[in-house]
């Protein structure tokens, strides 16, 4: 199985901050990576697919980059509604695995 | 619009078999490349992918749970069913069904299944 790690596990930030979350795969996955946002008590919401493609309806302050084993999710200017937990997921090979999550909370 | 909804028991006893149904609308599981998947999340923990079934009936399972899982579809009534045998308290989780191909762009609201005697 491909193992996914994320860093940091949590980050405290203020509205307007630039936030960067890193995801690393245990082996190369090309651009087969997605990012999800999850708020408490809700299902996850797809933000980014194919490492850098913005899902329809997702604000442009979210961006993704990377390929191979190292990936980044960036929120350019954190908004109040962005406080949530973020997960990466590899889609290169079965089983599709998720990272452990990064919680973004209010500083 | 695309919607999915999970249904099934909220409480099961250890060793019992769990049967969850995903009822969907807004798409057909006869469409090429499409899949319906199941993902779970224990309380306070991360997401875990369980299984998926493709439009052509190709089925994939998490290797760690493969012996306990079965996924089937009934395209005539737009349902996908997941069964998990020999339930254990560690299987307590919110179970989600999802739409997509390799990533999941639509999710059901989830159903919390508690395993307890």
CSV table of C-alpha atoms in Angstrom, one decimal:
chain,number,residue,atom,x,y,z
A,1,UNK,CA,0.0,0.0,0.0
A,2,UNK,CA,1.1,3.6,-0.6
A,3,UNK,CA,1.4,5.4,2.7
A,4,UNK,CA,0.4,9.1,2.9
A,5,UNK,CA,1.8,11.5,5.5
A,6,UNK,CA,0.8,15.1,6.1
A,7,UNK,CA,2.5,17.9,7.9
A,8,UNK,CA,1.8,19.7,10.1
A,9,UNK,CA,-0.8,17.7,11.9
A,10,UNK,CA,-2.3,21.0,13.0
A,11,UNK,CA,-1.8,24.6,12.4
A,12,UNK,CA,-3.1,27.7,14.1
A,13,UNK,CA,-3.6,30.6,11.8
A,14,UNK,CA,-5.5,34.0,11.6
A,15,UNK,CA,-7.9,35.2,9.0
A,16,UNK,CA,-5.9,36.5,6.1
A,17,UNK,CA,-2.9,34.3,6.7
A,18,UNK,CA,-1.3,32.2,4.0
A,19,UNK,CA,-1.5,28.5,5.0
A,20,UNK,CA,0.5,25.7,3.4
A,21,UNK,CA,-0.1,22.0,4.1
A,22,UNK,CA,2.3,19.3,2.8
A,23,UNK,CA,1.5,15.7,1.8
A,24,UNK,CA,4.0,13.1,1.0
A,25,UNK,CA,3.5,9.7,-0.6
A,26,UNK,CA,5.7,6.7,0.2
A,27,UNK,CA,6.3,6.1,-3.5
A,28,UNK,CA,5.8,8.1,-6.6
A,29,UNK,CA,2.1,8.7,-7.6
A,30,UNK,CA,2.7,11.1,-10.5
A,31,UNK,CA,-0.2,13.7,-10.1
A,32,UNK,CA,-2.7,11.3,-8.8
A,33,UNK,CA,-3.5,13.3,-5.7
A,34,UNK,CA,-6.6,14.9,-4.3
A,35,UNK,CA,-7.3,17.3,-1.4
A,36,UNK,CA,-10.4,17.4,0.7
A,37,UNK,CA,-11.8,19.7,3.3
A,38,UNK,CA,-13.9,18.4,6.1
A,39,UNK,CA,-15.8,20.4,8.7
A,40,UNK,CA,-17.1,18.9,11.9
A,41,UNK,CA,-20.1,16.6,11.5
A,42,UNK,CA,-20.0,16.9,7.7
A,43,UNK,CA,-18.8,14.8,4.8
A,44,UNK,CA,-15.5,15.8,3.1
A,45,UNK,CA,-15.6,18.2,0.2
A,46,UNK,CA,-13.3,17.7,-2.8
A,47,UNK,CA,-11.1,20.8,-3.3
A,48,UNK,CA,-8.3,19.7,-5.7
A,49,UNK,CA,-7.9,16.8,-8.0
A,50,UNK,CA,-5.0,15.7,-10.2
A,51,UNK,CA,-2.7,17.5,-7.8
A,52,UNK,CA,-3.4,21.0,-9.1
A,53,UNK,CA,-6.9,21.1,-10.7
A,54,UNK,CA,-9.4,23.2,-8.8
A,55,UNK,CA,-12.8,21.4,-8.4
A,56,UNK,CA,-15.7,23.4,-9.7
A,57,UNK,CA,-17.1,25.8,-7.2
A,58,UNK,CA,-14.1,25.9,-5.0
A,59,UNK,CA,-12.7,29.4,-4.3
A,60,UNK,CA,-9.5,30.3,-6.1
A,61,UNK,CA,-7.7,31.0,-2.9
A,62,UNK,CA,-7.1,27.2,-2.7
A,63,UNK,CA,-4.3,25.8,-4.9
A,64,UNK,CA,-2.4,22.6,-5.2
A,65,UNK,CA,1.0,21.7,-6.5
A,66,UNK,CA,3.5,18.9,-6.7
A,67,UNK,CA,4.1,15.6,-8.4
A,68,UNK,CA,5.8,12.4,-7.7
A,69,UNK,CA,6.0,12.1,-3.9
A,70,UNK,CA,5.6,15.7,-2.6
A,71,UNK,CA,2.5,17.8,-2.7
A,72,UNK,CA,1.3,21.1,-1.3
A,73,UNK,CA,-2.1,22.6,-0.6
A,74,UNK,CA,-2.0,26.4,-0.2
A,75,UNK,CA,-4.7,28.7,1.1
A,76,UNK,CA,-3.6,32.1,0.0
A,77,UNK,CA,-5.7,34.2,2.4
A,78,UNK,CA,-7.5,32.2,5.1
A,79,UNK,CA,-11.2,32.9,5.5
A,80,UNK,CA,-13.4,32.1,8.5
A,81,UNK,CA,-15.1,29.3,6.6
A,82,UNK,CA,-11.7,27.6,5.9
A,83,UNK,CA,-11.2,26.5,9.5
A,84,UNK,CA,-11.5,22.7,9.0
A,85,UNK,CA,-9.5,19.5,8.6
A,86,UNK,CA,-7.8,18.8,5.3
A,87,UNK,CA,-7.0,15.4,3.9
A,88,UNK,CA,-4.9,14.3,0.9
A,89,UNK,CA,-5.7,11.1,-0.9
A,90,UNK,CA,-3.7,9.2,-3.5
A,91,UNK,CA,-5.5,7.8,-6.5
A,92,UNK,CA,-2.5,6.1,-8.2
A,93,UNK,CA,-3.1,2.6,-7.1
A,94,UNK,CA,-5.4,0.5,-5.0
A,95,UNK,CA,-6.1,0.8,-2.1
A,96,UNK,CA,-6.7,4.5,-2.4
A,97,UNK,CA,-5.2,5.8,0.8
A,98,UNK,CA,-5.8,9.0,2.7
A,99,UNK,CA,-3.4,11.1,4.8
A,100,UNK,CA,-3.9,11.5,8.5
A,101,UNK,CA,-5.3,15.0,8.2
A,102,UNK,CA,-4.2,18.5,9.0
A,103,UNK,CA,-6.5,20.6,11.3
A,104,UNK,CA,-6.5,24.3,10.7
A,105,UNK,CA,-7.8,26.2,13.6
A,106,UNK,CA,-8.1,29.7,14.8
A,107,UNK,CA,-5.0,31.4,16.3
B,1,UNK,CA,-28.1,17.2,-9.3
B,2,UNK,CA,-26.1,14.3,-7.9
B,3,UNK,CA,-27.1,13.0,-4.5
B,4,UNK,CA,-26.2,9.9,-2.5
B,5,UNK,CA,-27.6,8.7,0.8
B,6,UNK,CA,-26.5,5.9,3.1
B,7,UNK,CA,-29.0,3.7,5.0
B,8,UNK,CA,-28.7,0.8,7.4
B,9,UNK,CA,-28.6,0.0,11.1
B,10,UNK,CA,-27.1,2.4,13.5
B,11,UNK,CA,-26.3,-0.3,16.0
B,12,UNK,CA,-24.9,-3.8,15.4
B,13,UNK,CA,-23.6,-6.4,17.8
B,14,UNK,CA,-20.1,-7.8,17.7
B,15,UNK,CA,-19.8,-10.7,15.2
B,16,UNK,CA,-22.9,-9.6,13.3
B,17,UNK,CA,-22.9,-8.7,9.6
B,18,UNK,CA,-23.5,-5.0,8.6
B,19,UNK,CA,-25.4,-4.3,5.5
B,20,UNK,CA,-25.3,-0.7,4.2
B,21,UNK,CA,-27.2,0.6,1.2
B,22,UNK,CA,-26.3,3.6,-0.9
B,23,UNK,CA,-29.2,5.1,-2.8
B,24,UNK,CA,-28.2,7.6,-5.4
B,25,UNK,CA,-29.7,9.9,-8.0
B,26,UNK,CA,-28.5,12.3,-10.7
B,27,UNK,CA,-26.3,9.8,-12.4
B,28,UNK,CA,-26.3,6.3,-13.8
B,29,UNK,CA,-23.8,3.6,-12.7
B,30,UNK,CA,-23.9,2.4,-16.3
B,31,UNK,CA,-21.8,5.4,-17.4
B,32,UNK,CA,-18.3,4.6,-18.4
B,33,UNK,CA,-15.5,5.0,-15.8
B,34,UNK,CA,-17.9,5.9,-13.0
B,35,UNK,CA,-17.7,4.3,-9.6
B,36,UNK,CA,-19.5,4.3,-6.3
B,37,UNK,CA,-17.2,3.9,-3.3
B,38,UNK,CA,-17.4,3.4,0.5
B,39,UNK,CA,-15.2,5.3,2.9
B,40,UNK,CA,-15.4,5.2,6.7
B,41,UNK,CA,-14.2,7.4,9.5
B,42,UNK,CA,-14.0,6.3,13.1
B,43,UNK,CA,-14.9,9.1,15.6
B,44,UNK,CA,-12.1,11.6,15.7
B,45,UNK,CA,-10.0,9.7,13.3
B,46,UNK,CA,-9.0,9.9,9.6
B,47,UNK,CA,-10.7,8.6,6.5
B,48,UNK,CA,-10.3,5.0,5.4
B,49,UNK,CA,-11.2,3.8,1.9
B,50,UNK,CA,-13.1,0.5,2.0
B,51,UNK,CA,-14.3,-0.5,-1.4
B,52,UNK,CA,-15.6,0.6,-4.8
B,53,UNK,CA,-17.6,-0.8,-7.7
B,54,UNK,CA,-17.2,0.5,-11.2
B,55,UNK,CA,-19.8,0.9,-13.9
B,56,UNK,CA,-18.6,-2.4,-15.5
B,57,UNK,CA,-19.0,-4.3,-12.2
B,58,UNK,CA,-15.2,-4.3,-11.5
B,59,UNK,CA,-14.8,-4.4,-7.8
B,60,UNK,CA,-11.9,-3.3,-5.6
B,61,UNK,CA,-11.5,-3.8,-1.9
B,62,UNK,CA,-9.2,-2.6,0.9
B,63,UNK,CA,-6.7,-5.5,1.3
B,64,UNK,CA,-6.9,-5.3,5.1
B,65,UNK,CA,-10.7,-5.8,5.0
B,66,UNK,CA,-11.1,-7.7,1.8
B,67,UNK,CA,-12.1,-11.0,3.5
B,68,UNK,CA,-15.0,-9.2,5.3
B,69,UNK,CA,-16.3,-7.0,2.5
B,70,UNK,CA,-18.7,-7.5,-0.4
B,71,UNK,CA,-19.9,-4.7,-2.7
B,72,UNK,CA,-22.7,-5.1,-5.2
B,73,UNK,CA,-24.8,-2.8,-7.4
B,74,UNK,CA,-28.3,-2.8,-8.7
B,75,UNK,CA,-28.4,-0.2,-11.5
B,76,UNK,CA,-32.1,-0.6,-12.1
B,77,UNK,CA,-32.9,1.0,-8.7
B,78,UNK,CA,-29.7,3.1,-8.4
B,79,UNK,CA,-28.3,1.3,-5.3
B,80,UNK,CA,-25.0,0.0,-4.2
B,81,UNK,CA,-24.8,-2.3,-1.2
B,82,UNK,CA,-21.8,-2.9,1.1
B,83,UNK,CA,-21.8,-5.8,3.5
B,84,UNK,CA,-19.2,-6.2,6.2
B,85,UNK,CA,-19.0,-9.5,8.2
B,86,UNK,CA,-17.9,-10.2,11.7
B,87,UNK,CA,-18.3,-6.6,13.0
B,88,UNK,CA,-16.1,-5.5,15.9
B,89,UNK,CA,-16.2,-2.4,18.1
B,90,UNK,CA,-13.2,-1.1,16.2
B,91,UNK,CA,-15.5,-0.9,13.2
B,92,UNK,CA,-17.5,1.8,14.9
B,93,UNK,CA,-17.4,4.7,12.4
B,94,UNK,CA,-19.3,7.0,10.1
B,95,UNK,CA,-19.7,5.2,6.8
B,96,UNK,CA,-19.9,7.3,3.6
B,97,UNK,CA,-20.8,6.4,0.1
B,98,UNK,CA,-19.2,8.4,-2.7
B,99,UNK,CA,-19.4,9.1,-6.4
B,100,UNK,CA,-16.4,9.5,-8.6
B,101,UNK,CA,-13.7,7.7,-10.6
B,102,UNK,CA,-10.5,7.8,-8.6
B,103,UNK,CA,-11.4,10.8,-6.5
B,104,UNK,CA,-14.7,11.5,-4.8
B,105,UNK,CA,-16.6,14.6,-5.9
B,106,UNK,CA,-19.9,13.8,-4.3
B,107,UNK,CA,-20.5,12.3,-0.9
B,108,UNK,CA,-23.5,11.1,1.0
B,109,UNK,CA,-24.0,12.7,4.5
B,110,UNK,CA,-22.7,9.5,6.2
B,111,UNK,CA,-24.3,7.1,8.6
B,112,UNK,CA,-22.8,6.4,12.0
B,113,UNK,CA,-22.6,2.7,12.8
B,114,UNK,CA,-21.9,1.7,16.4
B,115,UNK,CA,-20.7,-1.8,17.2
B,116,UNK,CA,-21.6,-2.7,20.7
B,117,UNK,CA,-23.2,-5.6,22.7
